[in-house]
PDB file of C-alpha atoms in Angstrom:
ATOM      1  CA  UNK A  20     -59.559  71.299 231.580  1.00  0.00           C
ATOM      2  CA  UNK A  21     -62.393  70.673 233.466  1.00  0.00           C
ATOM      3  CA  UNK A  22     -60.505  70.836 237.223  1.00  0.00           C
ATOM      4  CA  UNK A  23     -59.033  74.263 235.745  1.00  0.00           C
ATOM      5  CA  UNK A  24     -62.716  75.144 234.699  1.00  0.00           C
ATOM      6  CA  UNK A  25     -63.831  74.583 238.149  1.00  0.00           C
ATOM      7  CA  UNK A  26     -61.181  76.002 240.141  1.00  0.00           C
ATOM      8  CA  UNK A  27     -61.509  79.025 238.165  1.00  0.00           C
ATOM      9  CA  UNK A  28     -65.412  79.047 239.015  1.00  0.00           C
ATOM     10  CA  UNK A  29     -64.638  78.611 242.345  1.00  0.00           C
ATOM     11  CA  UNK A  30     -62.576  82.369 242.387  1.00  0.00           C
ATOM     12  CA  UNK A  31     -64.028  85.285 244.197  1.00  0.00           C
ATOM     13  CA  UNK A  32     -64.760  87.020 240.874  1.00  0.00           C
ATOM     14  CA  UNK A  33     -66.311  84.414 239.063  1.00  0.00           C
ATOM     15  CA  UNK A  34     -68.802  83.384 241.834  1.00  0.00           C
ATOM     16  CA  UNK A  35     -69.543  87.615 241.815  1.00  0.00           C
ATOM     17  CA  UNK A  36     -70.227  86.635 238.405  1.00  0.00           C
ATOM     18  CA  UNK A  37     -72.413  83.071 238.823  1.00  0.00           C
ATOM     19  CA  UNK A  38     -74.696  85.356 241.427  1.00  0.00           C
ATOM     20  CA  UNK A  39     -76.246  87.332 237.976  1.00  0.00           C
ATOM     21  CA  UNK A  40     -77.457  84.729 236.069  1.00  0.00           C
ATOM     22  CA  UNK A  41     -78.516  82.894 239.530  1.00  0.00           C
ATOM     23  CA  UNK A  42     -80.806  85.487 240.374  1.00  0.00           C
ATOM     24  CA  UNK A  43     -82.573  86.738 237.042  1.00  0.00           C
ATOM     25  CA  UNK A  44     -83.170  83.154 235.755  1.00  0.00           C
ATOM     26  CA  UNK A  45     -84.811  81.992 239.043  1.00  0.00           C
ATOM     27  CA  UNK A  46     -86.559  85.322 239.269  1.00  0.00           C
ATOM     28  CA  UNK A  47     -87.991  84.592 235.356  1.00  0.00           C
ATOM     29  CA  UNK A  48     -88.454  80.524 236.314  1.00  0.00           C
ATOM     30  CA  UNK A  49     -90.410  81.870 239.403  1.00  0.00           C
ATOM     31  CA  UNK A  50     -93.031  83.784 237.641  1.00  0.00           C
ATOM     32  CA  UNK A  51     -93.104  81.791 235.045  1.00  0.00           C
ATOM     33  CA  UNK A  52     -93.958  79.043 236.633  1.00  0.00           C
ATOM     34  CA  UNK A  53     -96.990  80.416 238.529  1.00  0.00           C
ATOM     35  CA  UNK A  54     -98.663  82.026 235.589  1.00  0.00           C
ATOM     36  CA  UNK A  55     -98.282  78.625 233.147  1.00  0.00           C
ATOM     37  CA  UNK A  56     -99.818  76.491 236.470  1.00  0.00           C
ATOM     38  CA  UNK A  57    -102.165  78.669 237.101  1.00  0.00           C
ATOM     39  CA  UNK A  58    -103.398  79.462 233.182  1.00  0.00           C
ATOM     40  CA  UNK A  59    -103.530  75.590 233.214  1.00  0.00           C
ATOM     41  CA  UNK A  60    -105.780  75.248 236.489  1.00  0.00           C
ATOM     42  CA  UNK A  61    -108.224  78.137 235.297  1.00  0.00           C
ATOM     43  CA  UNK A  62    -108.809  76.580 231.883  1.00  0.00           C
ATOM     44  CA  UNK A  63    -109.061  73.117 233.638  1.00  0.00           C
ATOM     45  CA  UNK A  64    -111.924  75.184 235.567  1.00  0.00           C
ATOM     46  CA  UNK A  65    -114.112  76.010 232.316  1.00  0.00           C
ATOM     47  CA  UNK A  66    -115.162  75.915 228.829  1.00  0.00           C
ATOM     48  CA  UNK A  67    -116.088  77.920 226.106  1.00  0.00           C
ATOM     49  CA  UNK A  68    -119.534  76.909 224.015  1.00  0.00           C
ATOM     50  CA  UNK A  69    -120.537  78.115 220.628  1.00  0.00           C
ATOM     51  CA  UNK A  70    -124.377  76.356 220.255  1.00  0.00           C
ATOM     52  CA  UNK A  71    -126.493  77.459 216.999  1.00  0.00           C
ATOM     53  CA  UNK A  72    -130.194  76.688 216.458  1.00  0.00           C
ATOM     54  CA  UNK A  73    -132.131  76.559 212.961  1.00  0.00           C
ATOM     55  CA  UNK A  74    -135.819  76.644 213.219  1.00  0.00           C
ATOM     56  CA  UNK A  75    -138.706  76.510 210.524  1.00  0.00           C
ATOM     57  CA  UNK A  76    -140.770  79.087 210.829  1.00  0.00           C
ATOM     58  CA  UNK A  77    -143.936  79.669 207.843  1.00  0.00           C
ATOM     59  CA  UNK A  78    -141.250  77.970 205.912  1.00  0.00           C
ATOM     60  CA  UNK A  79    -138.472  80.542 206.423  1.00  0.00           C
ATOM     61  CA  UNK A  80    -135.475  79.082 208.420  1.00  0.00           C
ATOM     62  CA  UNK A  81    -134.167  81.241 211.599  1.00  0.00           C
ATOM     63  CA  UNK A  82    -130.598  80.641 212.862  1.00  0.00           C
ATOM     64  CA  UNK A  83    -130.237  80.975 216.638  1.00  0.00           C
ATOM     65  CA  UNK A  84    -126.724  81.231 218.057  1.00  0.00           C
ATOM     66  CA  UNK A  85    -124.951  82.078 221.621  1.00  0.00           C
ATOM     67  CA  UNK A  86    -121.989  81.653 223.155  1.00  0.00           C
ATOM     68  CA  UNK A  87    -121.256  80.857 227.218  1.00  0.00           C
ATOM     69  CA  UNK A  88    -118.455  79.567 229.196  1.00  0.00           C
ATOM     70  CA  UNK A  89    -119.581  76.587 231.361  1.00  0.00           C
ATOM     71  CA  UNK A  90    -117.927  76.303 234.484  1.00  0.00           C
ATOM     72  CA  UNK A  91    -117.207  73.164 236.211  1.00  0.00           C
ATOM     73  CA  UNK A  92    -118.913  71.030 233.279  1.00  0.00           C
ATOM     74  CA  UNK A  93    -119.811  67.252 233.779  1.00  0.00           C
ATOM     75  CA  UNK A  94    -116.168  66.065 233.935  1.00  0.00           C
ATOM     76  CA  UNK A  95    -114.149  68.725 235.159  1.00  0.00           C
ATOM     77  CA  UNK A  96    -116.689  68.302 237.793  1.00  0.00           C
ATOM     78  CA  UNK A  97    -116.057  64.785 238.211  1.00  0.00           C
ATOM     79  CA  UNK A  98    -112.016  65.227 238.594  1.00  0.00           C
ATOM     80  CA  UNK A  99    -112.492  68.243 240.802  1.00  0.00           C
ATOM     81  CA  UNK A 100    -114.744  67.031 243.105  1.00  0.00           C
ATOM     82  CA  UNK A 101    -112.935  63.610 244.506  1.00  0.00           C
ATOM     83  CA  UNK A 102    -109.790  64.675 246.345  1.00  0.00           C
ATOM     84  CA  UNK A 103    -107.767  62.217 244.169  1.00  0.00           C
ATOM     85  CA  UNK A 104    -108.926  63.434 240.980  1.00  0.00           C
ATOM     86  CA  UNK A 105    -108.580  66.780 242.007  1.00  0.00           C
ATOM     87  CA  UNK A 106    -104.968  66.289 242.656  1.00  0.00           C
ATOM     88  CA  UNK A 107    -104.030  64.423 240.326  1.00  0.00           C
ATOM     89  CA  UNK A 108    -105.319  66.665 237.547  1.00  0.00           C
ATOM     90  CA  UNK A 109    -103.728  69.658 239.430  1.00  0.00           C
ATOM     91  CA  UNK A 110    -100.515  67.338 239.952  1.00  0.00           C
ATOM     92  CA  UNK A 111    -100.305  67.084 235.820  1.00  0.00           C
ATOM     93  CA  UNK A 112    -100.942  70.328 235.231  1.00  0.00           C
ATOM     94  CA  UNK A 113     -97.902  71.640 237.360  1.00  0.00           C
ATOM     95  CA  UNK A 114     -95.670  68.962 236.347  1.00  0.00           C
ATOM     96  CA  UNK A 115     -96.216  69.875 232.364  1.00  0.00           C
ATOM     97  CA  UNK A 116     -95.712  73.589 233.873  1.00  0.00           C
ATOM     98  CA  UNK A 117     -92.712  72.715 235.362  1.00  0.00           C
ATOM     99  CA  UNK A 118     -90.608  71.497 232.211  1.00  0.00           C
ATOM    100  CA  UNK A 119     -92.311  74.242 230.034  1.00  0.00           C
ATOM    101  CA  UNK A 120     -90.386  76.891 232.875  1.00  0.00           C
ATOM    102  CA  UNK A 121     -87.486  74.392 232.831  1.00  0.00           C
ATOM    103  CA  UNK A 122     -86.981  74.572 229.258  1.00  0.00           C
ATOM    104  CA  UNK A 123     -87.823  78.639 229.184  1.00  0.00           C
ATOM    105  CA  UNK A 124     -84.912  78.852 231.866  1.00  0.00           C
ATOM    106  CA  UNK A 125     -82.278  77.245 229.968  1.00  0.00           C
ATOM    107  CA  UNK A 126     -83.151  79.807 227.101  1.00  0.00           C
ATOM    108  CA  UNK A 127     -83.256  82.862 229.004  1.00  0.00           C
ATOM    109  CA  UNK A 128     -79.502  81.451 230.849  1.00  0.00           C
ATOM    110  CA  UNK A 129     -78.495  81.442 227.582  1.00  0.00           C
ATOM    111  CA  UNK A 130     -79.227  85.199 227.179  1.00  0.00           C
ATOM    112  CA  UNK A 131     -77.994  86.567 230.211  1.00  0.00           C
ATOM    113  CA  UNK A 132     -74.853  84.856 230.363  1.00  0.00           C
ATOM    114  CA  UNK A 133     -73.868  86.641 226.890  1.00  0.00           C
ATOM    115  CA  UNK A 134     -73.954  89.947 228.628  1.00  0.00           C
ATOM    116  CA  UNK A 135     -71.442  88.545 231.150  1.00  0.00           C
ATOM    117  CA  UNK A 136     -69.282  86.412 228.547  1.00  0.00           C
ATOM    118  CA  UNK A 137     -66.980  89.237 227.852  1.00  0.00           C
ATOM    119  CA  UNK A 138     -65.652  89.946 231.378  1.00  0.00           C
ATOM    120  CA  UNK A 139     -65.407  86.084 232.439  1.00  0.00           C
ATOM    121  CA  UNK A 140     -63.045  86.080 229.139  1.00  0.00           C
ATOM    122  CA  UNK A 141     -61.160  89.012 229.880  1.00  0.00           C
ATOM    123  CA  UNK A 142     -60.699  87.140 233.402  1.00  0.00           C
ATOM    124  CA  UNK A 143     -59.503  83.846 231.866  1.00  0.00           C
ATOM    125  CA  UNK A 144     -57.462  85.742 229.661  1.00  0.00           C
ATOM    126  CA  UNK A 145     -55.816  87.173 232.704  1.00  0.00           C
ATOM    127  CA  UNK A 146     -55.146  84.552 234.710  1.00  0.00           C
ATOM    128  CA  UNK A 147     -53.948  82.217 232.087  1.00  0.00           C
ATOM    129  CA  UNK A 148     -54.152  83.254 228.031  1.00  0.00           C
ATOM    130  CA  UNK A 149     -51.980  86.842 228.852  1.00  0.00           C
ATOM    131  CA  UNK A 150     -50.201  85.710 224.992  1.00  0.00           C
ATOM    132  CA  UNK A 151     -53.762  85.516 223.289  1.00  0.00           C
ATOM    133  CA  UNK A 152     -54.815  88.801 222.903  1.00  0.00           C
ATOM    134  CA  UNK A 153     -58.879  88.964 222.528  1.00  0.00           C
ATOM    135  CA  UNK A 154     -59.876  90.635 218.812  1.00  0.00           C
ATOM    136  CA  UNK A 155     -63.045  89.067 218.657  1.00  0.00           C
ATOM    137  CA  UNK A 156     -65.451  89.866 215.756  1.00  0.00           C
ATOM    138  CA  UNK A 157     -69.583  90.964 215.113  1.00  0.00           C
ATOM    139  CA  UNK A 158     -71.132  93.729 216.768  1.00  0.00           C
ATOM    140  CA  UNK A 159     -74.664  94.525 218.606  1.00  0.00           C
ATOM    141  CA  UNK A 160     -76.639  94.791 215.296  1.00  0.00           C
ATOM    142  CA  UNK A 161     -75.240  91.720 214.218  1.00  0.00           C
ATOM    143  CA  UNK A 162     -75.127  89.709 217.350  1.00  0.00           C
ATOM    144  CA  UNK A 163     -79.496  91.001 217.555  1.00  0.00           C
ATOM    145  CA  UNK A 164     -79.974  89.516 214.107  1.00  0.00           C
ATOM    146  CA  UNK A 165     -78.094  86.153 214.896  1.00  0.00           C
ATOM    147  CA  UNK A 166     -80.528  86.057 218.029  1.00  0.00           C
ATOM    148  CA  UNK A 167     -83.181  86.727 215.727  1.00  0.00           C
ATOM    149  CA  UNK A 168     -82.284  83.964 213.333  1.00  0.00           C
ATOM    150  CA  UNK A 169     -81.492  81.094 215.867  1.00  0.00           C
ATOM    151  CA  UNK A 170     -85.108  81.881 217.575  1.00  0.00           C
ATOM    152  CA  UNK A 171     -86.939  82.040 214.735  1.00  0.00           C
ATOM    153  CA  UNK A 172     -85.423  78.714 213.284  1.00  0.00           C
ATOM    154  CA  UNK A 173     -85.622  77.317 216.867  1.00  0.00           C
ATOM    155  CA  UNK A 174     -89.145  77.724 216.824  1.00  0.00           C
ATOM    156  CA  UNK A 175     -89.422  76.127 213.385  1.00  0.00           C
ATOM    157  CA  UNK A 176     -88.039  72.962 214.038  1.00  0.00           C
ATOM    158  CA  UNK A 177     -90.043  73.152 216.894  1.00  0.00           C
ATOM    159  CA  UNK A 178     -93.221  72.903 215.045  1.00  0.00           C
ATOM    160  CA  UNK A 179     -91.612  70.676 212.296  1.00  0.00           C
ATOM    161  CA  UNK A 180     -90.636  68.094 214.606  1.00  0.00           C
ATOM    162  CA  UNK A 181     -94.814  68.071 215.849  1.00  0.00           C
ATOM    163  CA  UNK A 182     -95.097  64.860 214.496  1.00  0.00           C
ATOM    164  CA  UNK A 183     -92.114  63.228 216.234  1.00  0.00           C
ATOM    165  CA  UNK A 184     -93.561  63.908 219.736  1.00  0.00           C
ATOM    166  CA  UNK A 185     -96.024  61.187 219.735  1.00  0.00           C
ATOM    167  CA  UNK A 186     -93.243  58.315 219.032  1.00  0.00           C
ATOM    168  CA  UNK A 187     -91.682  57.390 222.952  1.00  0.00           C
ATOM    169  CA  UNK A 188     -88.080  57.847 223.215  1.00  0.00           C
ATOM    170  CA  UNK A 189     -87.868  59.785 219.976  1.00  0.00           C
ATOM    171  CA  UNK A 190     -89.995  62.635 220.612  1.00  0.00           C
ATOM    172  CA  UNK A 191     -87.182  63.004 223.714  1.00  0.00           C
ATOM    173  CA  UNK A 192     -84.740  63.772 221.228  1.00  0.00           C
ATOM    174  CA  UNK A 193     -87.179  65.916 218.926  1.00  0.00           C
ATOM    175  CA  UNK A 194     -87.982  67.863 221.928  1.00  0.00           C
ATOM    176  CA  UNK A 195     -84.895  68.841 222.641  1.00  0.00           C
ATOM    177  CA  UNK A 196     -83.397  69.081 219.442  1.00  0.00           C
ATOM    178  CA  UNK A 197     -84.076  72.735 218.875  1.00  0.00           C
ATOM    179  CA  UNK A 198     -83.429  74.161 222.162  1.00  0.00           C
ATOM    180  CA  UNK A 199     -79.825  72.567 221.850  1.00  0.00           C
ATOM    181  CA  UNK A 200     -79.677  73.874 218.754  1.00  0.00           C
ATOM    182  CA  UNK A 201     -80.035  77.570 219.892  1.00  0.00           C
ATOM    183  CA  UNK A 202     -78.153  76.751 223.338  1.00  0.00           C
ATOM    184  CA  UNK A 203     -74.837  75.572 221.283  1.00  0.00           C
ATOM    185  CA  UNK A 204     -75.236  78.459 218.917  1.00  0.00           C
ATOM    186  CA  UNK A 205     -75.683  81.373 221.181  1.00  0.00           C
ATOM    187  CA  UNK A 206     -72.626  79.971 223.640  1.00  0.00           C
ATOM    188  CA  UNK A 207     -70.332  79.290 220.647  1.00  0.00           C
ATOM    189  CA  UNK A 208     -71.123  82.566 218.888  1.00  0.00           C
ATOM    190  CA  UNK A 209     -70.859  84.545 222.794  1.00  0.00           C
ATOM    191  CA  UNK A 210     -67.177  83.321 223.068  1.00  0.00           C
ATOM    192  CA  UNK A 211     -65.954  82.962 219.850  1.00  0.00           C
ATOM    193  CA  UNK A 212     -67.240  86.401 218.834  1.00  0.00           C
ATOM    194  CA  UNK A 213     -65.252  87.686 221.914  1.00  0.00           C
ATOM    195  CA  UNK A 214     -62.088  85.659 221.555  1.00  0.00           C
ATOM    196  CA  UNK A 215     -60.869  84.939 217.787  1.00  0.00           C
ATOM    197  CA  UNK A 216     -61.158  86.505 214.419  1.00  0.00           C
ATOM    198  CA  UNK A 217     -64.118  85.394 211.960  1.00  0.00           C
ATOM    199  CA  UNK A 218     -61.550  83.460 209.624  1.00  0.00           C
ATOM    200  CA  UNK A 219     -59.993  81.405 213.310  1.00  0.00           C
ATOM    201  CA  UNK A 220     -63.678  80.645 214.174  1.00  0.00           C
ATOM    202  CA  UNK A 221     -64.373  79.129 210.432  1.00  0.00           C
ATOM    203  CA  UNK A 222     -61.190  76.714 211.055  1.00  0.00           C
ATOM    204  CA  UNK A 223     -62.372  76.523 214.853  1.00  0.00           C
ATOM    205  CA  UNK A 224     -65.223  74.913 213.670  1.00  0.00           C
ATOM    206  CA  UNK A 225     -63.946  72.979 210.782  1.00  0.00           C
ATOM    207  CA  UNK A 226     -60.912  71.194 212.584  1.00  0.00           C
ATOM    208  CA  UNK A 227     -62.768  71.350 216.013  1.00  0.00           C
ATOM    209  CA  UNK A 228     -66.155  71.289 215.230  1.00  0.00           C
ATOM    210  CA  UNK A 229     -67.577  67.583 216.595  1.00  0.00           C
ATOM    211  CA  UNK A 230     -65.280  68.472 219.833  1.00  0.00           C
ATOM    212  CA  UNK A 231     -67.251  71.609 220.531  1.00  0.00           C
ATOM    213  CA  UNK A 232     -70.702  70.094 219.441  1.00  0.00           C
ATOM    214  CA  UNK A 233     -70.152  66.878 222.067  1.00  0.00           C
ATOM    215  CA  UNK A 234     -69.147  69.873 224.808  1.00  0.00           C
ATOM    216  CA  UNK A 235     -72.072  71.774 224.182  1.00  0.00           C
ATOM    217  CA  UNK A 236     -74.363  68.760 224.488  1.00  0.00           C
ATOM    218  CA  UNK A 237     -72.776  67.481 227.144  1.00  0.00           C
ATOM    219  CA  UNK A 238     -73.675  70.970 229.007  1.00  0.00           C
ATOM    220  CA  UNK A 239     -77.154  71.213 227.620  1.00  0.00           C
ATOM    221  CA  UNK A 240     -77.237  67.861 229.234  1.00  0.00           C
ATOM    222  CA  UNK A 241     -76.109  68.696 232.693  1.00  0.00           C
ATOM    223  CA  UNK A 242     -78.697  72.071 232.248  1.00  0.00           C
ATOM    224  CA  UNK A 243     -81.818  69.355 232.170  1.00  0.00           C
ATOM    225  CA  UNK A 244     -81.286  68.515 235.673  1.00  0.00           C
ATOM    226  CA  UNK A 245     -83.464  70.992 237.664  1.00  0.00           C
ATOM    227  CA  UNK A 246     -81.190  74.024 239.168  1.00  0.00           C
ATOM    228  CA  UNK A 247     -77.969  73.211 237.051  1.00  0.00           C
ATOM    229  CA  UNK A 248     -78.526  76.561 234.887  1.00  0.00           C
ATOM    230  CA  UNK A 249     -78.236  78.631 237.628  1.00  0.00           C
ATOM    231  CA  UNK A 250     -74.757  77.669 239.282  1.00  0.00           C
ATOM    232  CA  UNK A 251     -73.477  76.242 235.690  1.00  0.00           C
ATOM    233  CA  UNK A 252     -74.045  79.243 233.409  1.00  0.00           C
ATOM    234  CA  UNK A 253     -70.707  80.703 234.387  1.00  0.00           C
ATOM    235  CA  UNK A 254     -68.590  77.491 234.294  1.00  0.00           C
ATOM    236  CA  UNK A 255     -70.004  76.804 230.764  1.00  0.00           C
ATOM    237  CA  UNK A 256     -68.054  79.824 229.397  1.00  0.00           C
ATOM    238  CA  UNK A 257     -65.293  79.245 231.653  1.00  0.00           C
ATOM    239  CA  UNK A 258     -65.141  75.314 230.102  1.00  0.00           C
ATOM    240  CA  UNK A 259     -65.820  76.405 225.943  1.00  0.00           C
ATOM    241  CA  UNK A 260     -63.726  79.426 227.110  1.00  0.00           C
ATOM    242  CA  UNK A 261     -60.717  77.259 227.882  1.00  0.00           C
ATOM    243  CA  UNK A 262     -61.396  75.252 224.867  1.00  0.00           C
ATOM    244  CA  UNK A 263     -61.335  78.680 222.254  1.00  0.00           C
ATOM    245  CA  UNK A 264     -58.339  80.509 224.197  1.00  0.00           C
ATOM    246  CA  UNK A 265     -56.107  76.976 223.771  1.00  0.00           C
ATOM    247  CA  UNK A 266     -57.702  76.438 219.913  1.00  0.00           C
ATOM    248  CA  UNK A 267     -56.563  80.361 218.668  1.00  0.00           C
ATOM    249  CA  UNK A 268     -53.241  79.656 220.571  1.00  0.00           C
ATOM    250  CA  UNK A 269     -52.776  77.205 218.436  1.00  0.00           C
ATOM    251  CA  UNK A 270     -54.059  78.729 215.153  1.00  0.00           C
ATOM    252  CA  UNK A 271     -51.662  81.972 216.023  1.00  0.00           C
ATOM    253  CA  UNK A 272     -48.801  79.573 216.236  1.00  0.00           C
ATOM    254  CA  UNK A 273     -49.255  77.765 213.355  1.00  0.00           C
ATOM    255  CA  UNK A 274     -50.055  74.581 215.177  1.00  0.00           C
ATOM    256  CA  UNK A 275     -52.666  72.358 214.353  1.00  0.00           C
TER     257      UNK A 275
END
């Protein structure tokens, strides 16, 4: 499946395809990774004080408060004026800006490719599934809530797993653990919803499931190595799409 996967990627059409997400997500990782850095470097730059001030004065207290930003206090001064401080606070900074982009690229690869999923289906479909005819299921409102949902719970266990992050080798997994999590649902639900009927997805997933969950991983995976989402996105649905079109054959032909 996966030689089929990539000589379909490999087609005129599909690389057409492969260009979309290639462009917008570097686009997005672009800018997004000059406005974290730089956010980073200007706070590294200065601080924000809050001082107050109580007096006695013919016994009555006065309270005296300002606030001020302080630039280049005593030890931003410090790393910013040796060349090797400087550069290696700078260095830390982009590095921690460069997995926060990393991670916000997988996530918006994730959305674009579901606005190409249907006609990299419709092209497997022709060129090997022409017996599987695509009913699919869900519709825009629904397929805006389920975005919705998988977000907001992503961004839960993101905050639940806090504690985790300080453990080594753990906090890898708890890091990661909700961004696969909304990776393997939005690519499931993308070519399921576009392939098989509600009722073949439920037994999909029941007689399938841990097959489809080690796939997924394996390609969230392969989409932590730096520039994999962008020539990946497409094979991803071609390789789960393979895996749905042979899995509702075999539901539609009573074989299991």
């Amino acid at each position: 499946m996966i030689v089929q996967s990539i000589k379909d990627l490999l087609t005129p059409k599909m690389l057409k395809y492969s260009i979309v997400p290639f462009l917008l997500t570097l686009v997005v990782m672009y800018v997004l990774f000059f406005i974290v850095a730089g956010i980073g470097v200007d706070q590294l730059g200065e601080m924000s004080v809050h001082s107050s001030q109580t007096t006695m004065q013919n016994g009555i207290p006065h309270t005296e408060s300002f606030d001020t930003m302080i630039e280049g206090t005593a030890i931003i001064q410090f790393l910013m004026s040796y060349a090797i401080t400087s550069w290696i606070a700078t260095f830390l900074i982009y590095a921690l800006g460069s997995f926060a982009v990393l991670y916000m690229s997988i996530f918006i690869a994730v959305i674009v490719i579901g606005f190409l999923t249907p006609f990299v289906l419709k092209e497997l479909q022709f060129r090997h599934y022409g017996d599987v005819d695509m009913i699919g299921y869900s519709n825009i409102f629904e397929s805006i809530f389920l975005v919705f949902k998988w977000a907001v719970i992503m961004l839960l266990l993101f905050i639940l797993l806090v504690p985790f992050y300080f453990i080594p080798l753990v906090n890898i997994v708890a890091f990661n653990l909700p961004l696969y999590y909304f990776f393997h649902k939005m690519i499931t639900f993308d070519i399921a919803s576009n392939i098989c009927t509600k009722e073949e997805d439920k037994q999909i997933k029941y007689f399938r499931g841990s097959s489809i969950k080690f796939k997924t991983l394996t390609l969230y995976l392969l989409s932590l190595i730096p520039f994999v989402i962008f020539f990946g996105a497409i094979f991803y649905v071609i390789y789960l799409g393979h895996t749905y079109f042979i899995e509702v054959r075999k539901i539609r032909n009573n074989v299991q």
